[in-house]
Coordinates of C-alpha atoms in Angstrom, one line a residue:
X241 CA 3.6 -36.2 28.3
X242 CA -0.1 -36.6 27.4
X243 CA -1.1 -35.9 23.9
X244 CA -4.2 -33.7 23.8
X245 CA -7.3 -35.3 22.2
X246 CA -8.0 -34.1 18.7
X247 CA -11.3 -32.6 17.9
X248 CA -11.9 -33.9 14.3
X249 CA -14.3 -31.2 13.4
X250 CA -12.0 -28.5 14.5
X251 CA -9.1 -30.2 12.7
X252 CA -11.1 -30.5 9.5
X253 CA -12.3 -26.8 9.7
X254 CA -8.7 -25.7 10.2
X255 CA -7.4 -27.8 7.3
X256 CA -10.1 -26.3 5.1
X257 CA -9.0 -22.8 6.1
X258 CA -5.3 -23.6 5.5
X259 CA -5.9 -25.2 2.1
X260 CA -8.1 -22.2 1.2
X261 CA -5.1 -19.9 2.0
X262 CA -2.8 -22.1 -0.1
X263 CA -5.3 -22.0 -2.9
X264 CA -5.3 -18.2 -2.7
X265 CA -1.6 -18.2 -3.0
X266 CA -1.8 -20.2 -6.2
X267 CA -4.6 -17.9 -7.3
X268 CA -2.4 -14.9 -6.9
X269 CA 0.0 -16.2 -9.5
X270 CA -2.9 -16.6 -11.9
X271 CA -4.1 -13.0 -11.2
X272 CA -0.7 -11.6 -11.9
X273 CA -0.5 -13.5 -15.1
X274 CA -3.9 -12.4 -16.1
X275 CA -3.0 -8.8 -15.6
X276 CA 0.3 -8.9 -17.4
X277 CA -1.1 -10.8 -20.4
X278 CA -4.1 -8.6 -20.7
X279 CA -6.5 -11.5 -20.3
X280 CA -8.8 -9.6 -17.9
X281 CA -8.8 -6.5 -20.0
X282 CA -9.7 -8.5 -23.1
X283 CA -12.8 -9.8 -21.3
X284 CA -14.2 -6.4 -20.4
X285 CA -17.5 -5.8 -22.1
X286 CA -17.1 -8.9 -24.2
X287 CA -20.0 -10.8 -22.6
X288 CA -19.7 -14.6 -22.5
X289 CA -16.5 -15.6 -24.3
X290 CA -14.8 -18.9 -25.1
X291 CA -11.2 -19.9 -24.3
X292 CA -10.6 -19.9 -28.1
X293 CA -11.9 -16.4 -28.5
X294 CA -10.0 -15.0 -25.6
X295 CA -6.8 -16.7 -26.8
X296 CA -7.2 -15.1 -30.2
X297 CA -7.9 -11.7 -28.7
X298 CA -4.7 -11.8 -26.6
X299 CA -2.4 -13.7 -28.9
X300 CA -1.9 -16.4 -26.3
X301 CA -2.0 -20.2 -26.6
X302 CA -5.5 -21.6 -26.3
X303 CA -4.6 -24.6 -24.0
X304 CA -3.0 -22.3 -21.4
X305 CA -5.8 -19.8 -21.6
X306 CA -8.4 -22.6 -21.2
X307 CA -6.7 -23.8 -18.0
X308 CA -6.3 -20.3 -16.7
X309 CA -10.0 -19.6 -17.3
X310 CA -10.9 -22.7 -15.3
X311 CA -8.8 -21.6 -12.4
X312 CA -10.5 -18.2 -12.5
X313 CA -14.0 -19.8 -12.6
X314 CA -13.1 -22.2 -9.7
X315 CA -12.0 -19.2 -7.6
X316 CA -15.0 -17.0 -8.4
X317 CA -12.9 -14.5 -10.3
X318 CA -14.9 -15.0 -13.5
X319 CA -18.4 -16.4 -14.1
X320 CA -18.7 -19.7 -16.0
X321 CA -21.7 -20.5 -18.2
X322 CA -21.9 -24.3 -18.4
X323 CA -24.4 -24.6 -21.3
X324 CA -22.3 -22.5 -23.7
X325 CA -18.9 -23.4 -22.0
X326 CA -18.1 -19.7 -21.9
X327 CA -16.6 -17.3 -19.3
X328 CA -17.6 -13.8 -18.4
X329 CA -16.1 -11.0 -16.4
X330 CA -18.7 -9.0 -14.4
X331 CA -18.5 -5.3 -14.0
X332 CA -17.5 -5.7 -10.3
X333 CA -14.8 -8.2 -11.1
X334 CA -13.5 -5.9 -13.8
X335 CA -13.1 -3.1 -11.3
X336 CA -10.7 -5.2 -9.2
X337 CA -9.0 -7.1 -12.0
X338 CA -9.0 -5.1 -15.3
X339 CA -9.3 -1.4 -14.6
X340 CA -5.9 -0.1 -13.8
X341 CA -7.3 3.2 -12.7
X342 CA -9.8 1.7 -10.3
X343 CA -9.1 2.4 -6.6
X344 CA -9.6 -1.3 -6.0
X345 CA -7.4 -2.7 -8.8
X346 CA -5.3 -5.5 -7.3
X347 CA -3.2 -7.5 -9.8
X348 CA 0.0 -5.4 -9.3
X349 CA -0.3 -5.9 -5.5
X350 CA 0.7 -9.6 -6.0
X351 CA 4.3 -8.3 -6.6
X352 CA 4.6 -7.7 -2.8
X353 CA 4.1 -11.4 -1.7
X354 CA 6.3 -12.4 -4.6
X355 CA 9.1 -10.2 -3.3
X356 CA 8.5 -11.7 0.2
X357 CA 9.2 -15.2 -1.2
X358 CA 12.3 -14.0 -3.0
X359 CA 13.6 -12.5 0.3
X360 CA 12.7 -15.5 2.5
X361 CA 16.3 -16.3 3.2
X362 CA 16.9 -12.7 4.4
X363 CA 13.8 -12.9 6.6
X364 CA 15.1 -16.2 8.2
X365 CA 18.5 -14.6 8.9
X366 CA 16.7 -11.6 10.4
X367 CA 14.7 -13.8 12.7
X368 CA 17.8 -15.6 13.9
X369 CA 20.0 -12.6 14.4
X370 CA 17.6 -9.8 15.2
X371 CA 19.2 -7.7 12.5
X372 CA 17.2 -5.8 9.9
X373 CA 16.7 -5.8 6.2
X374 CA 17.0 -2.4 4.5
X375 CA 14.3 -1.3 2.1
X376 CA 16.9 -1.2 -0.8
X377 CA 18.0 -4.8 0.0
X378 CA 14.6 -6.3 -0.9
X379 CA 13.7 -7.9 -4.2
X380 CA 12.8 -5.2 -6.8
X381 CA 9.2 -6.5 -7.2
X382 CA 8.5 -5.0 -3.7
X383 CA 9.0 -1.4 -4.9
X384 CA 6.7 -1.5 -7.9
X385 CA 4.2 -3.6 -6.0
X386 CA 3.9 -1.2 -3.0
X387 CA 3.8 1.9 -5.4
X388 CA 1.0 0.3 -7.5
X389 CA -0.9 -0.9 -4.4
X390 CA -1.1 2.5 -2.8
X391 CA -1.3 4.6 -6.0
X392 CA -4.9 3.8 -6.8
X393 CA -6.0 4.0 -3.2
X394 CA -4.6 7.5 -3.0
X395 CA -6.0 8.4 -6.4
X396 CA -9.5 7.4 -5.2
X397 CA -9.4 9.1 -1.8
X398 CA -6.6 11.6 -1.3
X399 CA -7.9 14.7 -3.0
X400 CA -11.6 13.9 -2.9
X401 CA -11.9 12.7 0.7
X402 CA -8.8 12.8 2.9
X403 CA -7.5 16.3 2.3
X404 CA -11.0 17.8 2.7
X405 CA -11.3 16.0 6.1
X406 CA -8.5 18.2 7.4
X407 CA -9.5 21.6 8.9
X408 CA -8.8 24.4 6.4
X409 CA -6.1 22.5 4.5
X410 CA -7.8 22.5 1.1
X411 CA -8.3 26.2 1.2
X412 CA -4.6 26.8 2.0
X413 CA -3.5 24.4 -0.8
X414 CA -5.7 26.3 -3.2
X415 CA -4.2 29.6 -2.1
X416 CA -0.7 28.2 -2.4
X417 CA 1.6 26.7 0.3
X418 CA 4.8 24.6 0.5
X419 CA 4.1 20.8 1.0
X420 CA 6.5 18.1 2.0
X421 CA 5.8 14.5 1.2
X422 CA 8.0 12.4 3.5
X423 CA 8.8 8.9 2.4
X424 CA 7.3 9.7 -1.0
X425 CA 8.4 6.5 -2.8
X426 CA 7.7 6.8 -6.5
X427 CA 5.9 10.1 -5.9
X428 CA 2.4 9.1 -6.8
X429 CA 0.9 11.0 -3.8
X430 CA 3.0 14.0 -4.5
X431 CA 2.0 14.3 -8.1
X432 CA -1.7 13.7 -7.3
X433 CA -1.7 16.7 -5.0
X434 CA 0.4 18.8 -7.4
X435 CA -2.1 18.2 -10.2
X436 CA -5.1 19.2 -7.9
X437 CA -3.5 22.3 -6.4
X438 CA -1.5 24.2 -9.1
X439 CA -0.8 27.2 -6.8
X440 CA 1.1 25.1 -4.2
X441 CA 4.7 23.7 -4.4
X442 CA 5.5 20.1 -3.5
X443 CA 8.7 18.5 -2.3
X444 CA 9.0 14.8 -2.2
X445 CA 11.7 13.2 0.0
X446 CA 12.7 9.6 0.3
X447 CA 15.9 7.8 1.5
X448 CA 15.7 5.2 -1.3
X449 CA 17.5 6.7 -4.3
X450 CA 16.0 4.3 -6.9
X451 CA 12.5 5.4 -5.8
X452 CA 13.4 9.1 -6.2
X453 CA 14.8 8.3 -9.7
X454 CA 11.5 6.7 -10.6
X455 CA 9.6 9.7 -9.1
X456 CA 11.6 12.1 -11.1
X457 CA 10.8 10.1 -14.3
X458 CA 7.1 10.2 -13.5
X459 CA 7.3 13.9 -12.8
X460 CA 8.9 14.4 -16.2
X461 CA 6.0 12.6 -17.8
X462 CA 3.4 14.6 -15.8
X463 CA 5.3 17.9 -16.4
X464 CA 4.3 19.9 -13.3
X465 CA 7.2 22.2 -13.9
X466 CA 9.2 23.7 -11.0
X467 CA 6.3 23.2 -8.6
X468 CA 7.4 19.6 -7.9
X469 CA 10.9 18.6 -6.7
X470 CA 12.1 15.1 -5.6
X471 CA 15.2 14.7 -3.4
X472 CA 17.0 11.9 -1.6
X473 CA 16.7 12.7 2.1
X474 CA 15.8 11.1 5.3
X475 CA 12.8 11.8 7.4
X476 CA 14.9 13.5 10.2
X477 CA 17.0 15.8 8.0
X478 CA 15.2 16.8 4.8
X479 CA 15.7 20.5 3.9
X480 CA 13.2 23.4 4.0
X481 CA 11.2 25.3 6.6
X482 CA 7.7 26.7 7.0
X483 CA 5.8 23.9 5.3
X484 CA 2.1 24.5 5.4
X485 CA 1.5 20.7 5.1
X486 CA 3.7 17.8 5.8
X487 CA 2.5 14.3 4.8
X488 CA 3.5 10.8 5.8
X489 CA 1.8 8.3 3.4
X490 CA 2.1 4.8 4.9
X491 CA 5.7 5.5 5.7
X492 CA 6.2 6.5 9.4
X493 CA 5.8 2.9 10.7
X494 CA 8.7 1.9 8.4
X495 CA 11.1 4.3 10.0
X496 CA 13.7 3.3 12.5
X497 CA 13.3 6.5 14.5
X498 CA 9.7 7.8 14.0
X499 CA 10.2 10.1 17.0
X500 CA 13.0 11.9 15.2
X501 CA 10.9 12.2 12.1
X502 CA 8.1 13.8 14.2
X503 CA 10.5 16.2 15.9
X504 CA 11.9 17.2 12.5
X505 CA 8.3 17.8 11.2
X506 CA 7.7 20.0 14.2
X507 CA 10.8 22.0 13.4
X508 CA 10.0 22.5 9.7
X509 CA 6.2 23.0 9.9
X510 CA 4.8 26.5 9.6
X511 CA 3.2 27.9 12.8
X512 CA -0.3 27.3 11.4
X513 CA 0.7 24.2 9.4
X514 CA -0.7 20.6 9.5
X515 CA 0.8 17.2 9.5
X516 CA -1.3 14.6 7.6
X517 CA -0.5 11.1 8.8
X518 CA -1.7 8.2 6.7
X519 CA -1.1 4.8 8.3
X520 CA -2.5 1.3 7.8
X521 CA -5.8 0.9 9.6
X522 CA -5.4 -0.8 13.0
X523 CA -7.0 -0.9 16.3
X524 CA -4.9 -0.5 19.4
X525 CA -5.2 -4.0 20.7
X526 CA -4.2 -7.3 19.0
X527 CA -7.5 -8.9 19.9
X528 CA -9.3 -6.2 17.9
X529 CA -7.1 -6.8 14.9
X530 CA -8.3 -10.3 14.0
X531 CA -9.2 -9.9 10.3
X532 CA -8.0 -10.7 6.8
X533 CA -6.7 -7.1 6.4
X534 CA -4.9 -7.1 9.7
X535 CA -3.4 -10.5 8.8
X536 CA -2.1 -9.0 5.5
X537 CA -0.6 -6.0 7.3
X538 CA 1.0 -8.1 10.1
X539 CA 2.6 -10.4 7.6
X540 CA 4.0 -7.6 5.5
X541 CA 5.1 -5.9 8.7
X542 CA 7.0 -9.0 9.8
X543 CA 9.3 -9.2 6.7
X544 CA 9.2 -5.6 5.4
X545 CA 8.2 -2.9 7.8
X546 CA 9.7 -4.1 11.0
X547 CA 12.8 -5.4 9.1
X548 CA 13.5 -2.0 7.6
X549 CA 12.9 -0.1 10.9
X550 CA 15.4 -2.4 12.6
X551 CA 17.9 -1.8 9.8
X552 CA 17.2 1.9 10.2
X553 CA 18.3 2.1 13.8
X554 CA 15.4 0.4 15.5
X555 CA 14.8 3.1 18.1
X556 CA 11.1 2.5 18.0
X557 CA 9.8 -0.3 15.7
X558 CA 6.1 0.6 15.2
X559 CA 5.1 -2.0 12.7
X560 CA 2.3 -1.7 10.2
X561 CA -0.4 -2.2 12.9
X562 CA 0.7 0.5 15.3
X563 CA -2.8 1.8 16.0
X564 CA -3.9 5.4 16.7
X565 CA -2.7 5.5 20.4
X566 CA 0.9 4.6 19.6
X567 CA 1.0 6.9 16.6
X568 CA -0.4 9.8 18.7
X569 CA 2.2 9.2 21.4
X570 CA 5.0 9.7 18.8
X571 CA 3.7 13.1 17.9
X572 CA 2.8 14.2 21.4
X573 CA 6.4 13.5 22.4
X574 CA 7.5 15.8 19.6
X575 CA 5.4 18.7 21.0
X576 CA 2.2 18.4 19.1
X577 CA -1.0 18.8 21.1
X578 CA -3.8 18.4 18.5
X579 CA -4.1 14.8 17.1
X580 CA -7.5 13.9 15.5
X581 CA -8.7 11.0 13.5
X582 CA -10.0 12.9 10.5
X583 CA -11.1 9.9 8.4
X584 CA -10.7 6.1 8.0
X585 CA -11.1 3.4 5.5
X586 CA -10.9 -0.4 5.9
X587 CA -7.2 0.0 4.9
X588 CA -6.1 3.3 6.3
X589 CA -6.2 5.7 9.3
X590 CA -6.0 9.4 8.4
X591 CA -4.8 11.5 11.3
X592 CA -4.7 15.3 11.5
X593 CA -1.7 16.6 13.6
X594 CA -1.1 20.2 14.6
X595 CA 0.6 22.1 17.4

């Protein structure tokens, strides 16, 4: 068998890319540490700051802080001033690394790949057997990572942009309707809507009991009263009828039988109601999904989304890069005739679905 000739330039380019990815993995640990230790937050508005000053501000050991700062400077996550040997966090870097209410805050998201490493043995077994891995069987860092990753994105766009993109839905929410949030997780999306629309009533459903317990705790802190309820229920059998709005927030593709979920939505939706489907952004063809964001979603889909869908029956395993055409097919089979892309972001598709 002939060994193909090696193009040294292509090899070097690929090694550079692979090492860059490895460096990013190391850097993620540093980002998580910086967030949890308050290092980024202590740099906000401080201007150029030395390792000694930052260590004093955060009650951390200077030698560790110094090395951490150098890792941040090397990766472009802070700016380094060579003359004064100080470090500075720009306003743009602070939005991503220090402001926990920013729609682009990312440190908590590193819990997701951490959980993927913890669950590597389960993923290997799933590859070899074809069996699934249930959501509840993943490492606990997954749940808080996913909730935090999506919470700020929803906070930045859900009420201000996505709901207004749906025909007549904001007006109905302002007047008062029943809303079902299917696969609500920790309930961040449910509570955001409840806060914005005090005349409507919101019901959050999720099959993961621990997430519902967390959602109830968060609801207790937000104190929306009886207008918000969280219950353990599956997407194909949650209670209630005549919902004016049914929402699926980055959840349908995780379900083992999305067709059954769509049929149940059709049976519980009010005659003039709307389904809002939020899904990871994807084009319909693999060749059109060659990007860092698509790579992130495909990787998470491999070990989390597809694995859960298989464990949940695996009737139709959509994956996190389903694309609009396959998503629309699910709802057309359930009897819906109106499916429209209402909005999109680099991370999400927002689809409006009606009868």
